[in-house]
C-alpha angles and dihedrals in degrees: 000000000000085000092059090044089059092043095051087038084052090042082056094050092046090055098045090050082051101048086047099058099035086072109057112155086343091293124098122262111227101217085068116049125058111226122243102273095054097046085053092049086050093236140125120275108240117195099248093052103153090209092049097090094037098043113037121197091266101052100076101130091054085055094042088065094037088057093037104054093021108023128235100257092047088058100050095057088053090055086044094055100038119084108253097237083066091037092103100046082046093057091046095049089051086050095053101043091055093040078061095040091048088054098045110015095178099057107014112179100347086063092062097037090058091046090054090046101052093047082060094058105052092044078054091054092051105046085052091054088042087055090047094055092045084051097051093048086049093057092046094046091051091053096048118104118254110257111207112237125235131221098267080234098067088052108116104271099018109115109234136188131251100247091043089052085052097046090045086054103041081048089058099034087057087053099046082047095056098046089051095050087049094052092046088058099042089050088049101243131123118245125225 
């Protein structure tokens, strides 16, 4: 009896030292906590983990999909072989990767690799017959004939001025005047 209570006296002041050191400066110390995969083995967390700087304590459940789709040890040969500058793309490539083969265990990645391309495709496909039909307004619009404008104001129900009534006529008379003169001409006759 004497024997469990110092074992459980020795198991509080573990996990007060522990505690303690966890919390340096607000940030983990790393000699303390295991990281996620090995609190997920269920082993100890040496120094040299090689999972330790690529899973953090708190990122079980981002291990939990690595080692269930891949394997740990798996993993941990492709962390072996990988240069250690690419290590953490590699680890996010592998999460990803299971985060996607979790979700659609048939197809993965290329999955949604295929979705993403065929979407392309058709966005692609649109944008060509959008141009075409850009193209094709371009082309009518440069035959048309050119239609004179006319001031906004002497547009029906817009109230216009005096002077700009007399200058809109005088405008229109001098036509009507010129394509009389032209189709005199043209007849033979002289105008007067």
């Amino acid at each position: 009896m004497a024997k469990g209570k110092q074992s459980s006296v020795n198991g509080r002041k573990n996990l007060t030292v522990r505690k303690e050191m966890m919390m340096k400066g607000g940030q983990e110390c790393r000699s303390s906590s295991s990281c996620a995969a090995c609190k997920s083995l269920k082993r100890r967390c040496s120094p040299n983990c090689i999972f330790a700087p690529y899973f953090r304590a708190h990122e079980a459940r981002k291990f939990a999909r690595v080692h269930k789709v891949f394997g740990a040890s798996n993993v941990s040969k492709i962390l072996a072989e990988v240069p250690e500058e690419h290590r953490e793309d590699t680890v996010n490539s592998l999460a990803y990767e299971a985060e996607v083969r979790l979700r659609d265990p048939v197809y993965g990645c290329i999955g949604a690799i295929a979705l993403l391309q065929a979407q392309m495709l058709q966005l692609q496909h649109d944008l060509a017959i959008v141009r075409a039909r850009l193209a094709r307004y371009n082309a009518a619009t440069s035959r048309a004939v050119p239609v004179p404008l006319l001031p906004a104001a002497a547009l029906p129900g817009f109230p216009i001025s005096d002077a700009m009534r007399s200058q809109t006529l005088l405008q229109g008379h001098r036509s009507l005047c010129t394509q009389e003169y032209q189709q005199q001409n043209e007849k033979g006759d002289d105008f007067q």
